[in-house]
PDB file of C-alpha atoms in Angstrom:
ATOM      1  CA  UNK S1050       0.000   0.000   0.000  1.00 51.00           C
ATOM      2  CA  UNK S1051       1.141   3.530  -0.870  1.00 71.00           C
ATOM      3  CA  UNK S1052       2.147   6.119   1.753  1.00 88.00           C
ATOM      4  CA  UNK S1053      -0.994   8.150   0.981  1.00 95.00           C
ATOM      5  CA  UNK S1054      -4.182   7.469   2.924  1.00 97.00           C
ATOM      6  CA  UNK S1055      -7.797   8.125   2.009  1.00 98.00           C
ATOM      7  CA  UNK S1056     -10.965   8.417   4.050  1.00 98.00           C
ATOM      8  CA  UNK S1057     -14.318   7.654   2.402  1.00 98.00           C
ATOM      9  CA  UNK S1058     -17.534   9.041   3.888  1.00 98.00           C
ATOM     10  CA  UNK S1059     -20.806   7.426   2.787  1.00 98.00           C
ATOM     11  CA  UNK S1060     -24.218   8.126   4.306  1.00 97.00           C
ATOM     12  CA  UNK S1061     -26.314   4.969   3.891  1.00 97.00           C
ATOM     13  CA  UNK S1062     -30.069   5.121   3.351  1.00 96.00           C
ATOM     14  CA  UNK S1063     -30.235   2.411   0.738  1.00 96.00           C
ATOM     15  CA  UNK S1064     -31.655  -0.927  -0.383  1.00 97.00           C
ATOM     16  CA  UNK S1065     -29.520  -4.052   0.171  1.00 97.00           C
ATOM     17  CA  UNK S1066     -29.134  -4.802  -3.555  1.00 97.00           C
ATOM     18  CA  UNK S1067     -27.876  -1.361  -4.553  1.00 97.00           C
ATOM     19  CA  UNK S1068     -25.632  -1.080  -1.494  1.00 98.00           C
ATOM     20  CA  UNK S1069     -24.050  -4.431  -2.298  1.00 98.00           C
ATOM     21  CA  UNK S1070     -23.137  -3.238  -5.802  1.00 97.00           C
ATOM     22  CA  UNK S1071     -21.401  -0.240  -4.258  1.00 98.00           C
ATOM     23  CA  UNK S1072     -19.662  -2.362  -1.609  1.00 97.00           C
ATOM     24  CA  UNK S1073     -18.326  -4.826  -4.164  1.00 97.00           C
ATOM     25  CA  UNK S1074     -16.981  -2.029  -6.369  1.00 97.00           C
ATOM     26  CA  UNK S1075     -15.194  -0.613  -3.314  1.00 96.00           C
ATOM     27  CA  UNK S1076     -13.633  -3.949  -2.430  1.00 95.00           C
ATOM     28  CA  UNK S1077     -12.424  -4.495  -5.981  1.00 95.00           C
ATOM     29  CA  UNK S1078     -10.880  -1.036  -6.483  1.00 96.00           C
ATOM     30  CA  UNK S1079      -9.160  -0.051  -3.206  1.00 95.00           C
ATOM     31  CA  UNK S1080      -5.478   0.687  -3.929  1.00 95.00           C
ATOM     32  CA  UNK S1081      -4.376   2.747  -0.915  1.00 96.00           C
ATOM     33  CA  UNK S1082      -4.766   2.534   2.830  1.00 97.00           C
ATOM     34  CA  UNK S1083      -8.366   3.655   3.248  1.00 97.00           C
ATOM     35  CA  UNK S1084     -10.676   4.311   6.175  1.00 98.00           C
ATOM     36  CA  UNK S1085     -14.318   3.877   5.192  1.00 98.00           C
ATOM     37  CA  UNK S1086     -16.905   5.613   7.357  1.00 98.00           C
ATOM     38  CA  UNK S1087     -20.458   4.420   6.803  1.00 98.00           C
ATOM     39  CA  UNK S1088     -23.200   6.391   8.515  1.00 98.00           C
ATOM     40  CA  UNK S1089     -26.228   4.131   8.732  1.00 97.00           C
ATOM     41  CA  UNK S1090     -28.956   6.748   8.292  1.00 96.00           C
ATOM     42  CA  UNK S1091     -31.915   4.523   9.073  1.00 93.00           C
ATOM     43  CA  UNK S1092     -31.155   1.636   6.695  1.00 95.00           C
ATOM     44  CA  UNK S1093     -32.260  -1.906   7.463  1.00 95.00           C
ATOM     45  CA  UNK S1094     -30.077  -4.472   9.223  1.00 95.00           C
ATOM     46  CA  UNK S1095     -30.077  -6.426   5.939  1.00 97.00           C
ATOM     47  CA  UNK S1096     -28.589  -3.452   4.109  1.00 97.00           C
ATOM     48  CA  UNK S1097     -25.841  -2.827   6.661  1.00 96.00           C
ATOM     49  CA  UNK S1098     -24.987  -6.528   6.772  1.00 96.00           C
ATOM     50  CA  UNK S1099     -23.626  -6.078   3.237  1.00 97.00           C
ATOM     51  CA  UNK S1100     -20.707  -4.157   4.742  1.00 96.00           C
ATOM     52  CA  UNK S1101     -19.346  -7.515   5.906  1.00 95.00           C
ATOM     53  CA  UNK S1102     -18.217  -8.052   2.296  1.00 95.00           C
ATOM     54  CA  UNK S1103     -15.381  -5.621   3.072  1.00 95.00           C
ATOM     55  CA  UNK S1104     -14.031  -7.753   5.918  1.00 89.00           C
ATOM     56  CA  UNK S1105     -10.376  -8.734   5.555  1.00 87.00           C
ATOM     57  CA  UNK S1106      -9.814  -6.357   2.613  1.00 88.00           C
ATOM     58  CA  UNK S1107      -6.136  -5.390   2.647  1.00 87.00           C
ATOM     59  CA  UNK S1108      -5.461  -1.788   3.643  1.00 90.00           C
ATOM     60  CA  UNK S1109      -9.064  -1.098   4.569  1.00 94.00           C
ATOM     61  CA  UNK S1110     -10.447   0.033   7.935  1.00 95.00           C
ATOM     62  CA  UNK S1111     -14.218   0.015   8.373  1.00 96.00           C
ATOM     63  CA  UNK S1112     -15.943   2.386  10.813  1.00 97.00           C
ATOM     64  CA  UNK S1113     -19.743   2.530  11.176  1.00 97.00           C
ATOM     65  CA  UNK S1114     -21.910   5.170  12.831  1.00 97.00           C
ATOM     66  CA  UNK S1115     -25.618   4.515  13.362  1.00 95.00           C
ATOM     67  CA  UNK S1116     -28.819   6.578  13.310  1.00 92.00           C
ATOM     68  CA  UNK S1117     -32.111   4.993  14.327  1.00 88.00           C
ATOM     69  CA  UNK S1118     -33.949   7.189  11.816  1.00 90.00           C
ATOM     70  CA  UNK S1119     -32.847   9.264   8.798  1.00 91.00           C
ATOM     71  CA  UNK S1120     -31.078  12.499   9.735  1.00 93.00           C
ATOM     72  CA  UNK S1121     -30.006  13.596   6.244  1.00 92.00           C
ATOM     73  CA  UNK S1122     -26.665  13.804   4.455  1.00 93.00           C
ATOM     74  CA  UNK S1123     -25.440  16.992   6.142  1.00 95.00           C
ATOM     75  CA  UNK S1124     -25.724  15.610   9.655  1.00 95.00           C
ATOM     76  CA  UNK S1125     -24.196  12.313   8.509  1.00 96.00           C
ATOM     77  CA  UNK S1126     -21.144  13.969   6.974  1.00 97.00           C
ATOM     78  CA  UNK S1127     -20.660  16.346   9.900  1.00 97.00           C
ATOM     79  CA  UNK S1128     -20.794  13.422  12.311  1.00 97.00           C
ATOM     80  CA  UNK S1129     -18.136  11.599  10.273  1.00 98.00           C
ATOM     81  CA  UNK S1130     -15.704  14.498   9.771  1.00 98.00           C
ATOM     82  CA  UNK S1131     -14.117  14.271  13.265  1.00 98.00           C
ATOM     83  CA  UNK S1132     -13.087  10.688  12.431  1.00 98.00           C
ATOM     84  CA  UNK S1133     -11.356  11.351   9.101  1.00 98.00           C
ATOM     85  CA  UNK S1134      -7.699  10.363   8.742  1.00 97.00           C
ATOM     86  CA  UNK S1135      -4.922  10.637   6.191  1.00 97.00           C
ATOM     87  CA  UNK S1136      -4.529  12.956   3.219  1.00 97.00           C
ATOM     88  CA  UNK S1137      -7.808  13.040   1.278  1.00 98.00           C
ATOM     89  CA  UNK S1138     -11.471  12.525   2.076  1.00 98.00           C
ATOM     90  CA  UNK S1139     -13.902  11.341  -0.598  1.00 98.00           C
ATOM     91  CA  UNK S1140     -17.642  11.882  -0.229  1.00 98.00           C
ATOM     92  CA  UNK S1141     -19.357   8.976  -1.997  1.00 98.00           C
ATOM     93  CA  UNK S1142     -23.027   8.125  -2.424  1.00 97.00           C
ATOM     94  CA  UNK S1143     -24.087   4.573  -1.616  1.00 97.00           C
ATOM     95  CA  UNK S1144     -25.157   3.834  -5.210  1.00 97.00           C
ATOM     96  CA  UNK S1145     -21.870   4.654  -6.971  1.00 97.00           C
ATOM     97  CA  UNK S1146     -20.083   1.974  -9.024  1.00 97.00           C
ATOM     98  CA  UNK S1147     -16.354   2.729  -8.934  1.00 97.00           C
ATOM     99  CA  UNK S1148     -13.968   1.951 -11.817  1.00 95.00           C
ATOM    100  CA  UNK S1149     -10.517   0.459 -11.502  1.00 96.00           C
ATOM    101  CA  UNK S1150      -7.676   2.874 -10.642  1.00 97.00           C
ATOM    102  CA  UNK S1151     -10.012   5.621  -9.446  1.00 97.00           C
ATOM    103  CA  UNK S1152      -7.865   6.300  -6.383  1.00 97.00           C
ATOM    104  CA  UNK S1153      -4.638   6.576  -8.386  1.00 97.00           C
ATOM    105  CA  UNK S1154      -6.401   8.806 -10.900  1.00 96.00           C
ATOM    106  CA  UNK S1155      -7.695  10.998  -8.093  1.00 96.00           C
ATOM    107  CA  UNK S1156      -4.331  11.215  -6.343  1.00 96.00           C
ATOM    108  CA  UNK S1157      -2.609  12.210  -9.587  1.00 96.00           C
ATOM    109  CA  UNK S1158      -5.239  14.910 -10.047  1.00 97.00           C
ATOM    110  CA  UNK S1159      -4.366  16.511  -6.716  1.00 97.00           C
ATOM    111  CA  UNK S1160      -0.633  16.196  -7.385  1.00 95.00           C
ATOM    112  CA  UNK S1161      -0.840  17.637 -10.914  1.00 94.00           C
ATOM    113  CA  UNK S1162      -3.478  20.342 -10.566  1.00 96.00           C
ATOM    114  CA  UNK S1163      -2.345  23.591  -9.019  1.00 89.00           C
ATOM    115  CA  UNK S1164      -4.754  24.984  -6.452  1.00 95.00           C
ATOM    116  CA  UNK S1165      -7.262  22.107  -6.519  1.00 97.00           C
ATOM    117  CA  UNK S1166      -9.555  22.432  -3.527  1.00 96.00           C
ATOM    118  CA  UNK S1167     -12.045  19.726  -4.490  1.00 98.00           C
ATOM    119  CA  UNK S1168     -12.169  17.224  -7.342  1.00 98.00           C
ATOM    120  CA  UNK S1169     -15.336  15.626  -8.650  1.00 98.00           C
ATOM    121  CA  UNK S1170     -15.923  12.890 -11.187  1.00 96.00           C
ATOM    122  CA  UNK S1171     -17.764  12.525 -14.439  1.00 96.00           C
ATOM    123  CA  UNK S1172     -20.660  10.293 -13.382  1.00 97.00           C
ATOM    124  CA  UNK S1173     -22.674   8.207 -15.843  1.00 96.00           C
ATOM    125  CA  UNK S1174     -26.088   6.578 -15.716  1.00 95.00           C
ATOM    126  CA  UNK S1175     -25.474   2.822 -16.130  1.00 90.00           C
ATOM    127  CA  UNK S1176     -28.741   2.354 -18.037  1.00 90.00           C
ATOM    128  CA  UNK S1177     -27.920   4.832 -20.830  1.00 90.00           C
ATOM    129  CA  UNK S1178     -24.238   5.760 -20.420  1.00 91.00           C
ATOM    130  CA  UNK S1179     -25.495   9.351 -20.372  1.00 95.00           C
ATOM    131  CA  UNK S1180     -23.846  11.963 -18.171  1.00 97.00           C
ATOM    132  CA  UNK S1181     -25.398  12.441 -14.742  1.00 96.00           C
ATOM    133  CA  UNK S1182     -22.721  14.821 -13.448  1.00 96.00           C
ATOM    134  CA  UNK S1183     -19.890  16.745 -15.053  1.00 97.00           C
ATOM    135  CA  UNK S1184     -20.018  19.669 -12.672  1.00 97.00           C
ATOM    136  CA  UNK S1185     -22.622  22.321 -11.935  1.00 95.00           C
ATOM    137  CA  UNK S1186     -23.175  25.723 -13.486  1.00 91.00           C
ATOM    138  CA  UNK S1187     -25.384  28.247 -11.771  1.00 87.00           C
ATOM    139  CA  UNK S1188     -26.554  31.812 -11.502  1.00 82.00           C
ATOM    140  CA  UNK S1189     -28.763  33.507  -8.929  1.00 78.00           C
ATOM    141  CA  UNK S1190     -31.963  31.588  -9.784  1.00 78.00           C
ATOM    142  CA  UNK S1191     -30.631  28.674 -11.833  1.00 84.00           C
ATOM    143  CA  UNK S1192     -28.501  25.583 -11.241  1.00 86.00           C
ATOM    144  CA  UNK S1193     -27.826  23.000 -13.956  1.00 90.00           C
ATOM    145  CA  UNK S1194     -25.716  19.898 -14.539  1.00 93.00           C
ATOM    146  CA  UNK S1195     -23.108  20.509 -17.222  1.00 94.00           C
ATOM    147  CA  UNK S1196     -23.601  18.224 -20.275  1.00 96.00           C
ATOM    148  CA  UNK S1197     -26.532  16.524 -18.545  1.00 95.00           C
ATOM    149  CA  UNK S1198     -27.643  13.311 -20.361  1.00 95.00           C
ATOM    150  CA  UNK S1199     -25.063  13.806 -23.130  1.00 96.00           C
ATOM    151  CA  UNK S1200     -23.122  10.748 -24.273  1.00 93.00           C
ATOM    152  CA  UNK S1201     -19.383  11.029 -23.680  1.00 89.00           C
ATOM    153  CA  UNK S1202     -18.626   9.380 -27.026  1.00 87.00           C
ATOM    154  CA  UNK S1203     -20.191  12.435 -28.723  1.00 90.00           C
ATOM    155  CA  UNK S1204     -18.134  14.920 -26.707  1.00 93.00           C
ATOM    156  CA  UNK S1205     -14.450  15.844 -26.845  1.00 93.00           C
ATOM    157  CA  UNK S1206     -13.908  16.606 -23.184  1.00 95.00           C
ATOM    158  CA  UNK S1207     -10.556  17.716 -21.728  1.00 95.00           C
ATOM    159  CA  UNK S1208      -9.018  15.688 -18.905  1.00 95.00           C
ATOM    160  CA  UNK S1209      -9.987  18.342 -16.365  1.00 97.00           C
ATOM    161  CA  UNK S1210     -12.757  20.934 -16.280  1.00 97.00           C
ATOM    162  CA  UNK S1211     -12.678  23.876 -13.877  1.00 97.00           C
ATOM    163  CA  UNK S1212     -16.268  24.199 -12.622  1.00 97.00           C
ATOM    164  CA  UNK S1213     -18.289  26.282 -10.186  1.00 96.00           C
ATOM    165  CA  UNK S1214     -19.159  23.195  -8.172  1.00 96.00           C
ATOM    166  CA  UNK S1215     -19.502  19.436  -8.294  1.00 96.00           C
ATOM    167  CA  UNK S1216     -21.748  17.098  -6.280  1.00 96.00           C
ATOM    168  CA  UNK S1217     -21.023  15.169  -3.107  1.00 97.00           C
ATOM    169  CA  UNK S1218     -22.083  11.944  -4.839  1.00 97.00           C
ATOM    170  CA  UNK S1219     -18.349  11.836  -5.665  1.00 98.00           C
ATOM    171  CA  UNK S1220     -16.227  14.658  -4.304  1.00 98.00           C
ATOM    172  CA  UNK S1221     -12.665  14.495  -2.963  1.00 98.00           C
ATOM    173  CA  UNK S1222     -11.201  17.171  -0.704  1.00 98.00           C
ATOM    174  CA  UNK S1223      -7.749  17.483   0.843  1.00 96.00           C
ATOM    175  CA  UNK S1224      -8.081  16.960   4.600  1.00 97.00           C
ATOM    176  CA  UNK S1225      -6.166  20.155   5.364  1.00 97.00           C
ATOM    177  CA  UNK S1226      -8.847  22.098   3.477  1.00 97.00           C
ATOM    178  CA  UNK S1227     -11.615  20.402   5.475  1.00 98.00           C
ATOM    179  CA  UNK S1228      -9.821  21.465   8.652  1.00 97.00           C
ATOM    180  CA  UNK S1229      -9.783  25.065   7.384  1.00 96.00           C
ATOM    181  CA  UNK S1230     -13.355  25.204   6.072  1.00 97.00           C
ATOM    182  CA  UNK S1231     -14.968  23.242   8.920  1.00 97.00           C
ATOM    183  CA  UNK S1232     -18.323  21.476   9.027  1.00 98.00           C
ATOM    184  CA  UNK S1233     -21.204  21.642   6.547  1.00 97.00           C
ATOM    185  CA  UNK S1234     -24.006  24.137   7.160  1.00 96.00           C
ATOM    186  CA  UNK S1235     -26.839  22.158   8.771  1.00 94.00           C
ATOM    187  CA  UNK S1236     -29.460  24.685   7.691  1.00 92.00           C
ATOM    188  CA  UNK S1237     -29.357  22.798   4.353  1.00 83.00           C
ATOM    189  CA  UNK S1238     -31.191  19.466   4.141  1.00 73.00           C
ATOM    190  CA  UNK S1239     -30.349  17.088   1.280  1.00 70.00           C
ATOM    191  CA  UNK S1240     -29.937  19.827  -1.290  1.00 76.00           C
ATOM    192  CA  UNK S1241     -27.207  22.349  -2.182  1.00 87.00           C
ATOM    193  CA  UNK S1242     -25.151  21.723   0.943  1.00 93.00           C
ATOM    194  CA  UNK S1243     -22.402  20.469  -1.370  1.00 95.00           C
ATOM    195  CA  UNK S1244     -22.555  23.662  -3.462  1.00 94.00           C
ATOM    196  CA  UNK S1245     -22.430  25.810  -0.340  1.00 95.00           C
ATOM    197  CA  UNK S1246     -19.409  23.916   0.990  1.00 97.00           C
ATOM    198  CA  UNK S1247     -17.513  24.277  -2.282  1.00 97.00           C
ATOM    199  CA  UNK S1248     -18.275  27.995  -2.427  1.00 96.00           C
ATOM    200  CA  UNK S1249     -16.638  28.208   0.993  1.00 97.00           C
ATOM    201  CA  UNK S1250     -13.638  26.262  -0.353  1.00 98.00           C
ATOM    202  CA  UNK S1251     -13.357  28.770  -3.198  1.00 97.00           C
ATOM    203  CA  UNK S1252     -13.574  31.654  -0.725  1.00 97.00           C
ATOM    204  CA  UNK S1253     -10.385  30.191   0.764  1.00 96.00           C
ATOM    205  CA  UNK S1254      -8.699  30.622  -2.633  1.00 97.00           C
ATOM    206  CA  UNK S1255      -9.026  27.140  -4.132  1.00 98.00           C
ATOM    207  CA  UNK S1256     -10.548  25.874  -7.405  1.00 98.00           C
ATOM    208  CA  UNK S1257     -13.004  23.038  -8.105  1.00 98.00           C
ATOM    209  CA  UNK S1258     -12.275  20.541 -10.886  1.00 98.00           C
ATOM    210  CA  UNK S1259     -13.965  17.611 -12.604  1.00 98.00           C
ATOM    211  CA  UNK S1260     -11.736  14.705 -13.587  1.00 97.00           C
ATOM    212  CA  UNK S1261     -13.446  13.414 -16.724  1.00 95.00           C
ATOM    213  CA  UNK S1262     -11.742  10.008 -16.493  1.00 90.00           C
TER     214      UNK S1262
END
């Protein structure tokens, strides 16, 4: 395992089948020492039992926090932040399917991009291969997903796109920046808390990027 260490934060309010797909993609793609923090936000015992698939995975530490009823993503992430370790924290939704080498790709992004405060991913719908997220663009009364539902084979995208914001479905932040910016604003509830947090990152002088790979 490399000298770098990741923390993954995933709030879990999910069905067993979907959560298992996510868990298996984690197990098959971990490359670095990684602490995974699951916040059980009211999921069933059957769903959380799927986390056992990660047992005995080399370089992986599993840490679970529990809520008896759903509290929302903001409270989940804020509860997890005091337990983060290492160099980078990745916010991941519990329905993401991760590709091979995503951690190496992400690490290289931070090492190669000057002034990267947060790095998001190009996310695709598995049913259509259409783009779900390639960053957000917004004005005072409008927020839109860049290239939403486009097919990547019809686009000539650069390796990195500097964006106004990405989504916490997949968002990596250097732990030193989290220490500077602090906790999420709990006046948001499952909507735009990720945008607000990245605006605060940019107020500290950093940029937000999408890694299109």
